[in-house]
PDB file of N, CA and C in Angstrom:
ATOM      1  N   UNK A 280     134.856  90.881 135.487  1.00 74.00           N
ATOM      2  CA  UNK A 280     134.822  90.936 134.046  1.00 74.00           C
ATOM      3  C   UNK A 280     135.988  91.802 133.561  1.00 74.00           C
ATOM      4  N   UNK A 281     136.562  91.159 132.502  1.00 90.00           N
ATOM      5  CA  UNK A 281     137.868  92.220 131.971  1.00 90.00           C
ATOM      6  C   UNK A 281     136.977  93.272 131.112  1.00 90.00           C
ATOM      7  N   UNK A 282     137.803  93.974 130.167  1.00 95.00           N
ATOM      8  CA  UNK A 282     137.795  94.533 129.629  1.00 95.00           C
ATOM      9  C   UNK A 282     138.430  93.578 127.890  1.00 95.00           C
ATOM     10  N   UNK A 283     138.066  94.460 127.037  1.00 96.00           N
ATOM     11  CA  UNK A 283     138.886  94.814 125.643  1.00 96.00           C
ATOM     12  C   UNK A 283     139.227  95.537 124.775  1.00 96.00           C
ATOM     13  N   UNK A 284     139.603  95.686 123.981  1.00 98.00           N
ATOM     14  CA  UNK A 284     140.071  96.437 122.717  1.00 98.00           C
ATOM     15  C   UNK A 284     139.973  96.457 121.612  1.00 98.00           C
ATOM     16  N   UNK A 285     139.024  96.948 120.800  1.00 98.00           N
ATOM     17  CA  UNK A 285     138.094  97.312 119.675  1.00 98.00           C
ATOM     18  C   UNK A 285     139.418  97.468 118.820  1.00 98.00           C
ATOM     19  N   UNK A 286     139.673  96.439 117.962  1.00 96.00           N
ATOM     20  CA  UNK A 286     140.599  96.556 116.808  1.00 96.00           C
ATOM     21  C   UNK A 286     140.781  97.593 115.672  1.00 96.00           C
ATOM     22  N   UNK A 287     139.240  97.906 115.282  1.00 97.00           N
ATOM     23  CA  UNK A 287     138.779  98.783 114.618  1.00 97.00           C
ATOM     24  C   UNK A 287     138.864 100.104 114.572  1.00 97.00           C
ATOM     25  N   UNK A 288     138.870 100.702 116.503  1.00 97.00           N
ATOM     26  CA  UNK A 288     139.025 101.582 116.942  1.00 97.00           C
ATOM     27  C   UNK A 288     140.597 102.026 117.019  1.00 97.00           C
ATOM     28  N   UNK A 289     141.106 100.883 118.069  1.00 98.00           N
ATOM     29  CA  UNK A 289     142.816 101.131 118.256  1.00 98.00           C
ATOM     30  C   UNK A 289     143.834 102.154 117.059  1.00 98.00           C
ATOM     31  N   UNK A 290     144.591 102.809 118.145  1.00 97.00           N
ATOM     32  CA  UNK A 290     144.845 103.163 116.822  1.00 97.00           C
ATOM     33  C   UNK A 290     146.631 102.892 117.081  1.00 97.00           C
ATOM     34  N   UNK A 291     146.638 102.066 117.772  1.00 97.00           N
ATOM     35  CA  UNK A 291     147.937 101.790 118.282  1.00 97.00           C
ATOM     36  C   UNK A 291     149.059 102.339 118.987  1.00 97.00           C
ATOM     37  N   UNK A 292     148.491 103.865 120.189  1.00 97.00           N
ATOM     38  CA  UNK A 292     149.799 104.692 120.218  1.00 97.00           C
ATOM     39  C   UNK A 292     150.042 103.900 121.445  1.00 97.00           C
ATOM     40  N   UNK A 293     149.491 103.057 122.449  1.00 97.00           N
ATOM     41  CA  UNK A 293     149.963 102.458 123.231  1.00 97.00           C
ATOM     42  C   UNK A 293     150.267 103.787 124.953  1.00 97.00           C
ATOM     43  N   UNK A 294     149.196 104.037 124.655  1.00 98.00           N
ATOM     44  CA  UNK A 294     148.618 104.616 126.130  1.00 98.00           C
ATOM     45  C   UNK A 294     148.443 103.770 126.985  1.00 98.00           C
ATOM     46  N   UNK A 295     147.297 103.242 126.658  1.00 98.00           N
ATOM     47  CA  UNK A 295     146.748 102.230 127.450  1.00 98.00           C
ATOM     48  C   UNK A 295     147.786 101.237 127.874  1.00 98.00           C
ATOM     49  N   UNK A 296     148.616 100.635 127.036  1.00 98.00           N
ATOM     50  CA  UNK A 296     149.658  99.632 127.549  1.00 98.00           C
ATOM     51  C   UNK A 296     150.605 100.561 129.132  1.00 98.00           C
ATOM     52  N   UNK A 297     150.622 101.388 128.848  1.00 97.00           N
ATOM     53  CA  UNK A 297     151.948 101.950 129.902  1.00 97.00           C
ATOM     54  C   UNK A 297     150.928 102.558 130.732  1.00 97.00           C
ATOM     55  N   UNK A 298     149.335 102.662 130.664  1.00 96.00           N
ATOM     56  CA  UNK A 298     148.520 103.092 132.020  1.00 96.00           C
ATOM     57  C   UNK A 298     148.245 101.352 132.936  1.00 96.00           C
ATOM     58  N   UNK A 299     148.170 100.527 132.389  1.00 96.00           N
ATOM     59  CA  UNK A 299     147.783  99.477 133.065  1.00 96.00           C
ATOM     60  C   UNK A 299     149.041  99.260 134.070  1.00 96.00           C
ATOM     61  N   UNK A 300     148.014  99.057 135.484  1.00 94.00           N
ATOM     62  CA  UNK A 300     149.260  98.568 136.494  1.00 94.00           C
ATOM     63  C   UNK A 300     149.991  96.859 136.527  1.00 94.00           C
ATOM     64  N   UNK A 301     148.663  96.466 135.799  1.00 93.00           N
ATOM     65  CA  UNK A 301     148.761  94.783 135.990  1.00 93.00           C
ATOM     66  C   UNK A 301     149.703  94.551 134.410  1.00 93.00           C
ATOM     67  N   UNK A 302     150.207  95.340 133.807  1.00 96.00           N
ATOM     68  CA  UNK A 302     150.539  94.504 132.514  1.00 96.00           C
ATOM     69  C   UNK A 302     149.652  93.763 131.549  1.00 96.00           C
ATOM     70  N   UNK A 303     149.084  93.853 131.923  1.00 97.00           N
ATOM     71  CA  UNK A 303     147.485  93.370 131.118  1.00 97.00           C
ATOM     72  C   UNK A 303     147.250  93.569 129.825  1.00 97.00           C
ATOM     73  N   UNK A 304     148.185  94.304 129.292  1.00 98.00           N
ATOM     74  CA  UNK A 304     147.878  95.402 127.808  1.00 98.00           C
ATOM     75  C   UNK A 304     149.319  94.920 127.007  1.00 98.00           C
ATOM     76  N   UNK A 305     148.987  94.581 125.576  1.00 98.00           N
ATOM     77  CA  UNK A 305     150.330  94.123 124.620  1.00 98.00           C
ATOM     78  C   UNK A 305     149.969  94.376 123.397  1.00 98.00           C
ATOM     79  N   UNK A 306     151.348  94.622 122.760  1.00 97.00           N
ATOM     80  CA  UNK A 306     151.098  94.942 121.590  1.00 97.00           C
ATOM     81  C   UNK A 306     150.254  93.265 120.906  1.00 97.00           C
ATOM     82  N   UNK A 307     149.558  93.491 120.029  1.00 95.00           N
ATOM     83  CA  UNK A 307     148.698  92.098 119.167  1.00 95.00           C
ATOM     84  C   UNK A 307     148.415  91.992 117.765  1.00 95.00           C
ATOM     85  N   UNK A 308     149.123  91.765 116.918  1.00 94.00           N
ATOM     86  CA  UNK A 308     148.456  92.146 115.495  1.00 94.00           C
ATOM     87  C   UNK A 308     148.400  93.597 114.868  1.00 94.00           C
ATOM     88  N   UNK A 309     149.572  94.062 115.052  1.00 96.00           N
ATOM     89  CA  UNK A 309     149.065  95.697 114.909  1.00 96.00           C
ATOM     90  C   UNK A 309     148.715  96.372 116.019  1.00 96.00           C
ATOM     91  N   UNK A 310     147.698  96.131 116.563  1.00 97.00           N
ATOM     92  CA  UNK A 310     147.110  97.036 117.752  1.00 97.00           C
ATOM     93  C   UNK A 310     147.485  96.483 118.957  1.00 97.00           C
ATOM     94  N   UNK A 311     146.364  96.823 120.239  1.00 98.00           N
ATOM     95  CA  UNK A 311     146.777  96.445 121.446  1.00 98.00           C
ATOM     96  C   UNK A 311     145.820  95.075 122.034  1.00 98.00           C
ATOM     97  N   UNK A 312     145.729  94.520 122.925  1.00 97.00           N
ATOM     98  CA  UNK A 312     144.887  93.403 123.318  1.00 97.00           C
ATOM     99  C   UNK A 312     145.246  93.291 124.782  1.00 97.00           C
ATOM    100  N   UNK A 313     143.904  92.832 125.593  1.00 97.00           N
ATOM    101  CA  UNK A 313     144.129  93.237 126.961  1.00 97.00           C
ATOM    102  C   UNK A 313     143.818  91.468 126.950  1.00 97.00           C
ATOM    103  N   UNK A 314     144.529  91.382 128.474  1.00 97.00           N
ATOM    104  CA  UNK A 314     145.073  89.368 128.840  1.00 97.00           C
ATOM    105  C   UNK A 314     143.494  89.726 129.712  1.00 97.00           C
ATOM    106  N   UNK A 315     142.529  88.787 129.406  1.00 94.00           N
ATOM    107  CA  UNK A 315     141.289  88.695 130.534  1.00 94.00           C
ATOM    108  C   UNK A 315     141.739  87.993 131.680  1.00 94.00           C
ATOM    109  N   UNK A 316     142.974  87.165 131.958  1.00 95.00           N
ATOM    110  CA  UNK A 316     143.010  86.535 132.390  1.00 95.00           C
ATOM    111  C   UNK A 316     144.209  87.053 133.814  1.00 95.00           C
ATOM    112  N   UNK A 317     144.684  88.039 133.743  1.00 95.00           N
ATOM    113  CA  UNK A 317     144.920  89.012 133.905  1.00 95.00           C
ATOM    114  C   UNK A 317     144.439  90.475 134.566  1.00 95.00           C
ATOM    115  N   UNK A 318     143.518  90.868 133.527  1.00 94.00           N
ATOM    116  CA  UNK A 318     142.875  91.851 133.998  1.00 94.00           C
ATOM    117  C   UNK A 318     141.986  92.344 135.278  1.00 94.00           C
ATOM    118  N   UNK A 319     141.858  93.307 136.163  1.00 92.00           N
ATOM    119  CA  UNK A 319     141.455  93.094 137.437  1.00 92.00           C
ATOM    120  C   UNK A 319     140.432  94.134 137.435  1.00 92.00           C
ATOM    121  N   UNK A 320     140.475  94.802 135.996  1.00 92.00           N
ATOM    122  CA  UNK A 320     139.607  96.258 136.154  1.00 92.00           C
ATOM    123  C   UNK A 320     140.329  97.760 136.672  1.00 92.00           C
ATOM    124  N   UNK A 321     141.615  97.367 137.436  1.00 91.00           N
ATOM    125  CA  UNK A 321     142.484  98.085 138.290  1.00 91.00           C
ATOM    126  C   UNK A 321     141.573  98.001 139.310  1.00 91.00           C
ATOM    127  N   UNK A 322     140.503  96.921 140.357  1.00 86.00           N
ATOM    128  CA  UNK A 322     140.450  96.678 141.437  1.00 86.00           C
ATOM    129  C   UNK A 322     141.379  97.246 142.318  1.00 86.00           C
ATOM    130  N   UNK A 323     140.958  98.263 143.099  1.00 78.00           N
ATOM    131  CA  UNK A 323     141.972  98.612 144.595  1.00 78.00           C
ATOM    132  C   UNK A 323     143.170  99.239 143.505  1.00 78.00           C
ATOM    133  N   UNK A 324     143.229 100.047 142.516  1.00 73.00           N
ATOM    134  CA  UNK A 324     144.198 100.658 142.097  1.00 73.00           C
ATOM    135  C   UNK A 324     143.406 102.223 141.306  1.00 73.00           C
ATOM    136  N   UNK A 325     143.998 103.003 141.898  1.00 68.00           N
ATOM    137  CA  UNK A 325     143.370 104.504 141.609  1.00 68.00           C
ATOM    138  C   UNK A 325     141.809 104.934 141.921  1.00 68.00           C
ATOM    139  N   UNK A 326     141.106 105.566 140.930  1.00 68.00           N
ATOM    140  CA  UNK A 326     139.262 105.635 141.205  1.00 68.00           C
ATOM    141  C   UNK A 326     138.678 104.664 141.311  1.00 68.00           C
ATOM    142  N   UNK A 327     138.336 104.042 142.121  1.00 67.00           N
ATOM    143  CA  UNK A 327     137.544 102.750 141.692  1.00 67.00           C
ATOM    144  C   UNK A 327     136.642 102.884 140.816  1.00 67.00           C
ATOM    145  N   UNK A 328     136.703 101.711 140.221  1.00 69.00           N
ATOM    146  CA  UNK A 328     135.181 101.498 139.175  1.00 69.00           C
ATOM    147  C   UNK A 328     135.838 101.971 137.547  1.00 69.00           C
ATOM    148  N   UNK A 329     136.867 102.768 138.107  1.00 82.00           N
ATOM    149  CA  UNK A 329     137.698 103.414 136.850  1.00 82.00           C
ATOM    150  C   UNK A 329     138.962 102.943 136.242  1.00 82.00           C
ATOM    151  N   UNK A 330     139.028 101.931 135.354  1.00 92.00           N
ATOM    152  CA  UNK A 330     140.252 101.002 134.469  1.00 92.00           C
ATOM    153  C   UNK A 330     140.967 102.386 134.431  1.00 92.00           C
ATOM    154  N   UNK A 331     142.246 102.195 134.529  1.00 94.00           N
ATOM    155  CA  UNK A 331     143.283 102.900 134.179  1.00 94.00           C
ATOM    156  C   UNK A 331     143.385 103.521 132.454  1.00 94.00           C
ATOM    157  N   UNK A 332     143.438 102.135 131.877  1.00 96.00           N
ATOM    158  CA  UNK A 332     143.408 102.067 130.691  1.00 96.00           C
ATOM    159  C   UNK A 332     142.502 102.899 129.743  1.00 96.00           C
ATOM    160  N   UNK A 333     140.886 103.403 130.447  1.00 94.00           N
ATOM    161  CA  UNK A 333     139.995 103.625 129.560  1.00 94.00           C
ATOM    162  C   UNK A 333     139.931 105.468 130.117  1.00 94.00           C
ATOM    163  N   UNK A 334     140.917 105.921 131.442  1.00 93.00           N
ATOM    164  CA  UNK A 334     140.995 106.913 131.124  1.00 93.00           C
ATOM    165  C   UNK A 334     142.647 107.451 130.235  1.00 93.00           C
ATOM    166  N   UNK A 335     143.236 106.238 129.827  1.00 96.00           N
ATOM    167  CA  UNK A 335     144.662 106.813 128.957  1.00 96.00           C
ATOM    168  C   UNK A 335     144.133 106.680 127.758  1.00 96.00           C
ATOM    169  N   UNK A 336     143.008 106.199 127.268  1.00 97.00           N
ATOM    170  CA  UNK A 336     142.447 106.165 125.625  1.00 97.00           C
ATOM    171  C   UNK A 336     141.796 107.069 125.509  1.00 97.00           C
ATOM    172  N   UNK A 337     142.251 107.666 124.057  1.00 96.00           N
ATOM    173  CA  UNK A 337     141.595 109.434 123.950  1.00 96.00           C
ATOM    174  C   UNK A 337     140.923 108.401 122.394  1.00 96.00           C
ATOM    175  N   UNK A 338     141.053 107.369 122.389  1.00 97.00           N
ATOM    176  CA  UNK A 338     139.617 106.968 121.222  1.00 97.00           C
ATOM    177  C   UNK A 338     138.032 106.685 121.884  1.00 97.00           C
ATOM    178  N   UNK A 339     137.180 107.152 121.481  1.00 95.00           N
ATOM    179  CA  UNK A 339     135.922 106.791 122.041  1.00 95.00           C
ATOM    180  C   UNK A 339     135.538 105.318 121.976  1.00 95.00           C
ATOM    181  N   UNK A 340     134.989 104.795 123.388  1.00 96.00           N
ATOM    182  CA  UNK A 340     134.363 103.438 123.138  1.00 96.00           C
ATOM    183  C   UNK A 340     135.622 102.514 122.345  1.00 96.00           C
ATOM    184  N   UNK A 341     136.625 102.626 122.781  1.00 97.00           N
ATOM    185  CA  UNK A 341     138.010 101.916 121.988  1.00 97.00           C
ATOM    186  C   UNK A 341     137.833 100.704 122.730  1.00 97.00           C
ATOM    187  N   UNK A 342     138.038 100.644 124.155  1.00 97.00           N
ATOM    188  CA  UNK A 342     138.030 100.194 125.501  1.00 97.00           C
ATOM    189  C   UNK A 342     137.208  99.707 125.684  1.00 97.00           C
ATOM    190  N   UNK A 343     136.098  98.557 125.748  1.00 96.00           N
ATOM    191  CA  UNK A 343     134.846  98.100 126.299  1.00 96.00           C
ATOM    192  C   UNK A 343     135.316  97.073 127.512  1.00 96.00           C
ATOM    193  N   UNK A 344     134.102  96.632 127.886  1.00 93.00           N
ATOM    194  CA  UNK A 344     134.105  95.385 128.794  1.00 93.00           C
ATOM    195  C   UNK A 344     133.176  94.152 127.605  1.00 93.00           C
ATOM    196  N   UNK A 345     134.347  93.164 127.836  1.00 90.00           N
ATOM    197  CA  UNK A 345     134.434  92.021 127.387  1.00 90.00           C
ATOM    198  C   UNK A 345     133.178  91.240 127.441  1.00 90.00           C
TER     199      UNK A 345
END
């Protein structure tokens, strides 16, 4: 399961884009948007179980799973 990005929340500084290893993360409309198709969770990359992405977002609950 990927992840996403709460539009509402985003606040666009683009953390999350430059923590993802897969490229997964782009600018979209203003904010950011993660590719599901793409996304691996960071499987076999850093803590497991732990998206890269959702420890570079200092917004709460910005980050969900899809």
């Amino acid at each position: 399961m990927a992840y996403q990005i709460l539009r509402d929340l985003c606040t666009a500084c683009g953390d999350c884009q430059q923590a993802c290893p897969n490229q997964s993360i782009s600018p979209w409309k203003g904010v950011y948007r993660i590719d599901a198709a793409t996304c691996t969770e960071c499987d076999g990359e850093g803590e497991p179980g732990m998206p890269q992405c959702l420890d570079a977002c200092m917004e709460e609950d910005c980050i969900v799973p899809a």
